[in-house]
Short mmCIF file of C-alpha atoms in Angstrom, two decimals:
data_model
loop_
_atom_site.label_atom_id
_atom_site.label_comp_id
_atom_site.label_asym_id
_atom_site.label_seq_id
_atom_site.Cartn_x
_atom_site.Cartn_y
_atom_site.Cartn_z
CA ALA A 1440 72.12 71.73 121.20
CA ASN A 1441 69.05 73.16 119.96
CA LEU A 1442 68.84 77.28 119.45
CA ASN A 1443 67.51 78.93 122.49
CA SER A 1444 63.51 79.34 122.36
CA HIS A 1445 63.63 83.17 123.70
CA PRO A 1446 62.21 85.32 121.53
CA GLY A 1447 65.28 87.73 121.55
CA ALA A 1448 67.62 85.04 120.93
CA VAL A 1449 66.06 85.17 116.97
CA VAL A 1450 66.75 88.84 116.88
CA SER A 1451 70.23 88.27 118.26
CA VAL A 1452 71.23 85.85 115.44
CA TYR A 1453 69.82 88.18 112.51
CA ALA A 1454 71.61 90.95 113.90
CA CYS A 1455 74.88 88.99 114.25
CA ALA A 1456 74.58 87.66 110.56
CA LEU A 1457 74.19 91.35 109.59
CA LEU A 1458 77.31 92.33 111.21
CA LEU A 1459 79.12 89.56 109.74
CA LEU A 1460 77.75 90.57 106.08
CA LEU A 1461 78.86 94.11 106.72
CA ASP A 1462 82.33 93.03 108.16
CA ALA A 1463 82.61 90.93 105.11
CA VAL A 1464 82.63 93.75 102.68
CA SER A 1465 84.43 95.98 104.76
CA THR A 1466 87.47 93.66 104.64
CA ALA A 1467 87.25 93.29 101.04
CA MET A 1468 87.77 97.09 100.98
CA TYR A 1469 90.36 97.11 103.71
CA SER A 1470 92.50 94.43 101.82
CA SER A 1471 92.54 96.57 98.58
CA LEU A 1472 93.28 99.74 100.55
CA TYR A 1473 96.14 97.65 102.40
CA GLY A 1474 97.61 96.49 98.92
CA PHE A 1475 98.07 99.91 97.92
CA ARG A 1476 99.62 101.00 101.20
CA GLU A 1477 96.74 103.32 102.24
CA MET A 1478 97.59 102.59 106.23
CA THR A 1479 96.37 105.89 106.95
CA ILE A 1480 92.89 105.36 106.05
CA THR A 1481 93.01 101.44 107.70
CA SER A 1482 94.39 102.80 110.84
CA TYR A 1483 91.73 105.18 111.66
CA ALA A 1484 89.00 103.20 110.02
CA GLU A 1485 88.94 100.85 113.43
CA VAL A 1486 88.94 103.91 115.51
CA VAL A 1487 85.81 105.06 113.74
CA GLN A 1488 84.05 101.76 113.80
CA SER A 1489 84.63 101.02 117.80
CA PHE A 1490 83.81 104.64 118.74
CA SER A 1491 80.68 104.76 116.51
CA LYS A 1492 79.55 101.43 117.88
CA THR A 1493 79.91 102.34 121.33
CA ALA A 1494 78.44 106.08 120.83
CA LEU A 1495 75.33 104.84 119.04
CA ALA A 1496 74.54 102.26 121.33
CA VAL A 1497 74.68 104.66 124.47
CA LEU A 1498 72.65 107.09 122.59
CA PHE A 1499 70.01 104.49 121.67
CA VAL A 1500 69.67 103.31 125.33
CA ILE A 1501 69.61 107.11 126.53
CA LEU A 1502 66.47 107.54 124.10
CA GLY A 1503 64.82 104.77 125.70
CA TYR A 1504 65.13 102.04 123.28
CA GLY A 1505 66.27 99.50 125.47
CA LEU A 1506 68.34 96.58 124.51
CA ARG A 1507 67.15 96.67 120.57
CA GLY A 1508 68.76 100.20 120.68
CA ALA A 1509 71.97 99.00 121.78
CA LEU A 1510 71.79 96.36 119.35
CA ALA A 1511 70.80 98.65 116.48
CA GLY A 1512 74.03 100.73 117.75
CA LEU A 1513 76.29 97.84 117.22
CA VAL A 1514 74.92 97.01 113.95
CA ILE A 1515 75.08 100.77 112.86
CA GLY A 1516 78.60 101.24 113.99
CA SER A 1517 79.66 98.34 111.33
CA ALA A 1518 77.50 100.31 108.61
CA VAL A 1519 79.31 103.21 109.47
CA LEU A 1520 82.63 101.32 109.00
CA LEU A 1521 81.88 100.21 105.74
CA LEU A 1522 80.46 103.72 104.45
CA PHE A 1523 84.02 105.08 105.69
CA TYR A 1524 85.88 102.47 103.67
CA ILE A 1525 83.69 102.89 100.39
CA TYR A 1526 84.30 106.62 100.35
CA SER A 1527 88.04 106.14 101.21
CA PHE A 1528 88.38 103.63 98.24
CA LYS A 1529 86.54 106.12 95.93
CA LYS A 1530 88.79 109.04 96.99
CA THR A 1531 92.47 106.91 97.42
CA VAL A 1532 92.32 103.68 95.14
CA LEU A 1533 89.89 104.45 92.22
CA PRO A 1534 92.09 107.56 91.14
CA GLU A 1535 95.07 105.30 91.17
CA LEU A 1536 93.83 102.54 89.24
CA LYS A 1537 92.70 104.82 86.40
CA ASN A 1538 96.75 105.83 86.12
CA PHE A 1539 98.16 102.56 86.99
CA ASN A 1540 99.97 100.65 84.24
CA PHE A 1541 99.80 97.10 85.90
CA SER A 1542 103.15 95.30 85.25
CA PRO A 1543 102.73 91.67 86.12
CA GLY A 1544 105.23 91.96 88.96
CA GLU A 1545 103.50 95.06 90.55
CA ALA A 1546 100.28 93.38 90.36
CA ARG A 1547 101.58 90.11 91.83
CA TYR A 1548 102.79 92.13 94.72
CA ILE A 1549 99.76 94.27 95.33
CA LEU A 1550 97.51 91.37 95.04
CA GLY A 1551 99.54 89.17 97.21
CA TYR A 1552 100.26 91.58 99.66
CA GLY A 1553 96.52 92.60 99.88
CA PHE A 1554 95.13 88.87 99.79
CA PHE A 1555 97.48 87.79 103.11
CA LEU A 1556 96.60 90.98 104.97
CA GLY A 1557 92.78 90.50 103.83
CA LEU A 1558 92.95 86.70 104.97
CA SER A 1559 94.24 87.76 108.41
CA TRP A 1560 91.72 90.55 108.80
CA ALA A 1561 88.73 88.43 107.55
CA VAL A 1562 89.65 85.47 109.83
CA PHE A 1563 90.03 87.95 113.11
CA LYS A 1564 86.64 89.38 112.06
CA VAL A 1565 85.03 85.75 111.83
CA TYR A 1566 86.18 84.32 115.23
CA MET A 1567 85.70 87.81 116.75
CA SER A 1568 82.32 87.78 115.67
CA PHE A 1569 81.60 83.98 116.32
CA ASP A 1570 81.30 84.37 120.12
CA GLN A 1571 78.41 87.07 120.06
CA PHE A 1572 76.71 84.80 117.12
CA TYR A 1573 76.84 81.64 119.48
CA ILE A 1574 75.85 83.76 122.38
CA GLY A 1575 72.75 84.92 120.53
CA ALA A 1576 71.76 81.21 119.33
CA ARG A 1577 72.25 79.95 122.89
CA LEU A 1578 71.56 82.77 125.51
CA THR A 1579 69.39 85.96 124.96
CA MET A 1580 69.13 88.85 123.40
CA GLY A 1581 70.39 90.52 126.80
CA ASP A 1582 73.37 88.55 127.18
CA PHE A 1583 74.29 89.57 123.39
CA THR A 1584 73.95 93.19 123.82
CA CYS A 1585 75.80 93.06 127.10
CA TYR A 1586 78.84 91.27 125.89
CA GLY A 1587 78.89 93.44 122.52
CA ILE A 1588 78.92 96.46 125.00
CA ALA A 1589 81.61 95.04 127.08
CA MET A 1590 83.71 93.77 124.15
CA SER A 1591 83.34 97.40 122.44
CA LEU A 1592 84.68 98.91 125.29
CA ALA A 1593 87.39 96.80 125.82
CA LEU A 1594 88.60 97.34 122.44
CA LEU A 1595 88.40 101.12 122.26
CA LEU A 1596 92.03 101.42 123.71
CA TYR A 1597 93.25 98.74 121.13
CA TYR A 1598 91.83 100.70 118.20
CA GLY A 1599 92.71 104.02 119.63
CA ILE A 1600 96.61 102.79 119.96
CA PHE A 1601 95.87 101.13 116.42
CA ALA A 1602 96.15 104.27 114.98
CA VAL A 1603 99.82 104.57 115.76
CA ARG A 1604 100.20 101.36 113.58
CA ARG A 1605 100.35 103.27 110.25
CA VAL A 1606 103.75 105.09 111.46
CA LEU A 1607 104.84 101.95 113.16
CA PHE A 1608 104.34 100.01 109.82
CA ALA A 1609 105.92 102.42 107.16
CA SER A 1610 109.03 102.85 109.89
CA PHE A 1611 109.35 98.73 109.87
CA SER A 1612 109.01 98.42 106.36
CA ARG A 1613 111.42 101.03 105.34
CA SER A 1614 113.88 99.62 107.89
CA ALA A 1615 113.58 95.98 106.73
CA GLY A 1616 113.73 97.00 103.11
CA THR A 1617 117.05 99.03 103.60
CA SER A 1618 118.46 96.32 106.18
CA SER A 1619 118.49 99.12 108.95
CA HIS A 1620 118.43 96.57 111.93
CA GLY A 1621 119.40 98.93 114.24
CA MET A 1622 116.96 101.39 113.66
CA LEU A 1623 114.43 98.85 113.46
CA LYS A 1624 115.10 97.37 116.91
CA ASP A 1625 114.98 100.78 118.68
CA THR A 1626 111.65 101.85 117.10
CA PHE A 1627 110.19 98.29 118.40
CA ASN A 1628 111.68 98.66 122.03
CA LEU A 1629 110.44 102.75 121.93
CA SER A 1630 107.30 102.13 120.89
CA PHE A 1631 106.56 98.83 123.02
CA LYS A 1632 107.62 100.36 126.02
CA TYR A 1633 105.36 103.95 125.58
CA ILE A 1634 102.33 101.60 124.57
CA ALA A 1635 102.83 99.18 127.51
CA ALA A 1636 102.93 102.66 129.79
CA ILE A 1637 99.54 103.24 128.11
CA ALA A 1638 97.85 100.12 127.94
CA ILE A 1639 98.68 98.38 131.28
CA PRO A 1640 97.39 101.13 133.30
CA ALA A 1641 93.89 102.08 131.14
CA GLY A 1642 93.14 98.25 130.88
CA ALA A 1643 93.41 97.66 134.60
CA GLY A 1644 91.62 100.95 135.41
CA MET A 1645 88.89 99.60 133.22
CA ALA A 1646 88.76 96.41 135.01
CA ILE A 1647 88.52 97.39 138.41
CA LEU A 1648 86.25 100.42 137.63
CA SER A 1649 84.26 98.10 135.23
CA GLY A 1650 80.60 98.69 137.36
CA GLU A 1651 81.15 102.27 137.61
CA ILE A 1652 81.87 102.60 133.75
CA VAL A 1653 78.87 100.44 132.51
CA SER A 1654 76.34 101.87 135.13
CA ALA A 1655 77.14 105.35 134.32
CA VAL A 1656 77.36 105.02 130.80
CA TYR A 1657 74.47 102.60 129.90
CA GLY A 1658 72.76 102.42 133.33
CA TYR A 1659 72.49 99.66 135.80
CA ASP A 1660 70.26 97.74 133.63
CA TYR A 1661 73.15 96.54 131.78
CA ILE A 1662 75.51 95.66 134.76
CA ALA A 1663 75.89 92.32 133.69
CA ALA A 1664 78.48 93.95 130.80
CA ALA A 1665 80.49 94.79 134.08
CA TYR A 1666 81.30 91.58 135.21
CA VAL A 1667 82.99 90.22 131.59
CA LEU A 1668 84.56 93.52 131.24
CA VAL A 1669 86.99 92.42 133.61
CA PRO A 1670 88.56 89.74 131.56
CA LEU A 1671 87.93 91.69 128.40
CA ALA A 1672 89.99 94.37 129.61
CA ALA A 1673 92.83 92.02 130.12
CA MET A 1674 92.41 90.73 126.57
CA GLY A 1675 92.50 94.56 125.65
CA ILE A 1676 95.91 94.96 127.32
CA PHE A 1677 97.32 91.68 125.57
CA LYS A 1678 95.76 92.92 122.05
CA THR A 1679 97.06 96.63 122.60
CA LEU A 1680 100.63 95.28 123.49
CA GLU A 1681 100.24 93.18 120.25
CA VAL A 1682 100.49 96.06 117.97
CA PRO A 1683 104.39 96.74 117.70
CA SER A 1684 104.83 93.01 117.01
CA SER A 1685 101.94 92.71 114.47
CA ALA A 1686 103.08 95.89 112.62
CA LEU A 1687 106.70 94.72 112.46
CA ILE A 1688 105.50 91.09 110.94
CA ASP A 1689 103.37 92.83 108.41
CA GLY A 1690 105.68 95.91 107.44
CA GLY A 1691 108.50 93.54 107.40
CA GLY A 1692 107.25 91.64 104.90
CA THR A 1693 106.37 88.63 106.49
CA ALA A 1694 102.52 88.68 106.49
CA ARG A 1695 102.02 85.06 105.78
CA ALA A 1696 103.11 84.73 109.23
CA GLY A 1697 100.28 86.78 110.56
CA THR A 1698 97.83 84.98 108.33
CA PHE A 1699 98.84 81.71 110.15
CA ILE A 1700 98.70 82.99 113.54
CA SER A 1701 95.02 84.29 112.74
CA ILE A 1702 93.93 80.65 111.37
CA ILE A 1703 95.44 78.73 114.38
CA MET A 1704 93.81 81.36 116.67
CA ALA A 1705 90.31 81.37 115.13
CA VAL A 1706 90.16 77.51 115.74
CA THR A 1707 91.02 78.10 119.19
CA ASN A 1708 88.52 80.76 119.73
CA VAL A 1709 85.66 78.81 118.34
CA ALA A 1710 86.80 75.39 119.91
CA LEU A 1711 86.71 77.53 123.26
CA ASN A 1712 83.30 79.30 122.65
CA LEU A 1713 81.65 75.83 122.15
CA LEU A 1714 83.36 74.51 125.12
CA LEU A 1715 82.62 77.56 127.46
CA ILE A 1716 79.78 79.14 126.71
CA PRO A 1717 76.99 76.34 127.26
CA GLY A 1718 78.07 76.11 130.80
CA ASN A 1719 79.42 79.70 131.69
CA GLY A 1720 77.20 82.05 129.39
CA ILE A 1721 78.99 85.40 128.35
CA MET A 1722 81.65 84.95 131.13
CA GLY A 1723 82.65 81.64 129.12
CA ALA A 1724 82.96 83.78 125.96
CA ALA A 1725 84.92 86.53 127.76
CA LEU A 1726 87.54 83.61 129.27
CA ALA A 1727 87.44 82.29 125.50
CA SER A 1728 88.18 85.67 124.16
CA LEU A 1729 91.18 86.11 126.65
CA ILE A 1730 92.76 82.87 126.13
CA SER A 1731 92.55 83.08 122.47
CA LEU A 1732 93.54 86.84 121.61
CA GLY A 1733 96.14 86.61 124.60
CA GLY A 1734 97.51 83.48 122.76
CA CYS A 1735 97.62 85.33 119.52
CA SER A 1736 99.32 88.36 120.82
CA LEU A 1737 101.97 86.03 122.26
CA LEU A 1738 102.49 84.37 118.75
CA TYR A 1739 103.29 87.73 117.40
CA HIS A 1740 105.81 88.65 119.88
CA TYR A 1741 107.47 85.45 119.33
CA PHE A 1742 107.39 85.29 115.50
CA ALA A 1743 108.63 89.05 115.57
CA MET A 1744 111.53 87.83 118.14
CA ARG A 1745 112.35 84.64 115.81
CA PHE A 1746 112.34 86.77 112.41
CA TYR A 1747 113.63 90.16 113.22
CA GLU A 1748 115.92 89.20 116.45
CA VAL A 1749 113.99 92.17 118.43
CA ARG A 1750 113.65 91.55 122.30
CA LEU A 1751 110.91 92.45 124.40
CA PRO A 1752 111.27 95.66 126.83
CA TRP A 1753 110.83 93.79 129.87
CA LYS A 1754 112.17 96.49 132.10
CA GLY A 1755 109.60 99.01 131.01
CA ILE A 1756 106.53 96.39 131.36
CA VAL A 1757 107.83 95.64 134.81
CA ILE A 1758 107.73 99.19 135.81
CA SER A 1759 104.39 99.81 134.13
CA SER A 1760 102.93 96.61 136.01
CA LEU A 1761 104.28 97.83 139.08
CA ALA A 1762 103.03 101.46 138.90
CA THR A 1763 99.80 99.88 137.90
CA GLY A 1764 99.74 97.40 140.76
CA VAL A 1765 100.02 100.76 143.12
CA MET A 1766 97.14 102.38 141.18
CA VAL A 1767 94.92 99.52 141.54
CA ALA A 1768 95.30 99.19 145.19
CA ALA A 1769 94.88 102.74 145.90
CA THR A 1770 91.89 102.59 143.79
CA GLU A 1771 90.56 99.74 145.87
CA ALA A 1772 91.38 101.37 149.14
CA LEU A 1773 89.34 104.42 147.86
CA LYS A 1774 86.36 102.52 146.66
CA ALA A 1775 86.23 100.52 150.19
CA ALA A 1776 86.42 103.65 151.76
CA MET A 1777 83.90 105.16 149.86
CA TYR A 1778 81.29 102.11 150.23
CA ALA A 1779 81.96 101.65 153.81
CA GLY A 1780 78.34 101.60 155.24
CA ASP A 1781 76.83 101.04 152.13
CA PRO A 1782 74.32 98.08 152.46
CA THR A 1783 74.06 97.28 148.78
#
């Protein structure tokens, strides 16, 4: 199909191309830092990106720059991440390189480890950006911006929990290296329970209060973001619950499985976006993200259980889900009472 003739679509496509370029360079930095086991930096880096994107988009909207301002905030947020990586690379990796004696075995390990993790992250970035690129090409700048806003909000929880991944990664790496399977299983179960207790109610709360959140933060002009925030919040729950399993796979030495999962999900995500966006707009993109990233999380859990014989703590998941159901019901009842008699 032809590209959208709307003038804003051209701006959206160029903005997305710039986002992809920034993310490509960031991925190279990311894989190098991961190869040198700088997990602290890589864990906090995505928190920096997500917070900066959201904060800058809100700031530019408040200052009156409208859609273009929000779009600029998303681009500048990616630039902030790149600067963070460059600074971290200069402070941590370069000093090591000056004093590092590269034996063939160590060099192969670092390069191979960083390659597979970097490749997984690169594929993740590409298919996470494809929907925005295709939205910009087929729809309008408003659609592009609203979807980007909703995605940033939905992933805030994931990137917040992502900081915990550093601790889990180191723990799983140590346990797998010393064959401490009992400690590995205990750490996995405990971390999954706590993450589920946070992610499920937080994601559900974001979904049922999506209209209030978007209108309060960005204004009613961006209310379209609230509609797609509902499925994207569900996607955020799945993605956040993935953290223990993905940390186990990468930390335990089976990073190739993570690369395989990323490639499979990239193909699925691109296909679903091509199928759903033309007829359903940004809601189609949100559903494609929910299906593909949710499926990605399920595959991480499957491979974690297969390779390391761990089990998901279903009891904790059910308890968190039931408590969330009560919260949702109470919130909906309160909203109904508050808006009773309101003609709008």
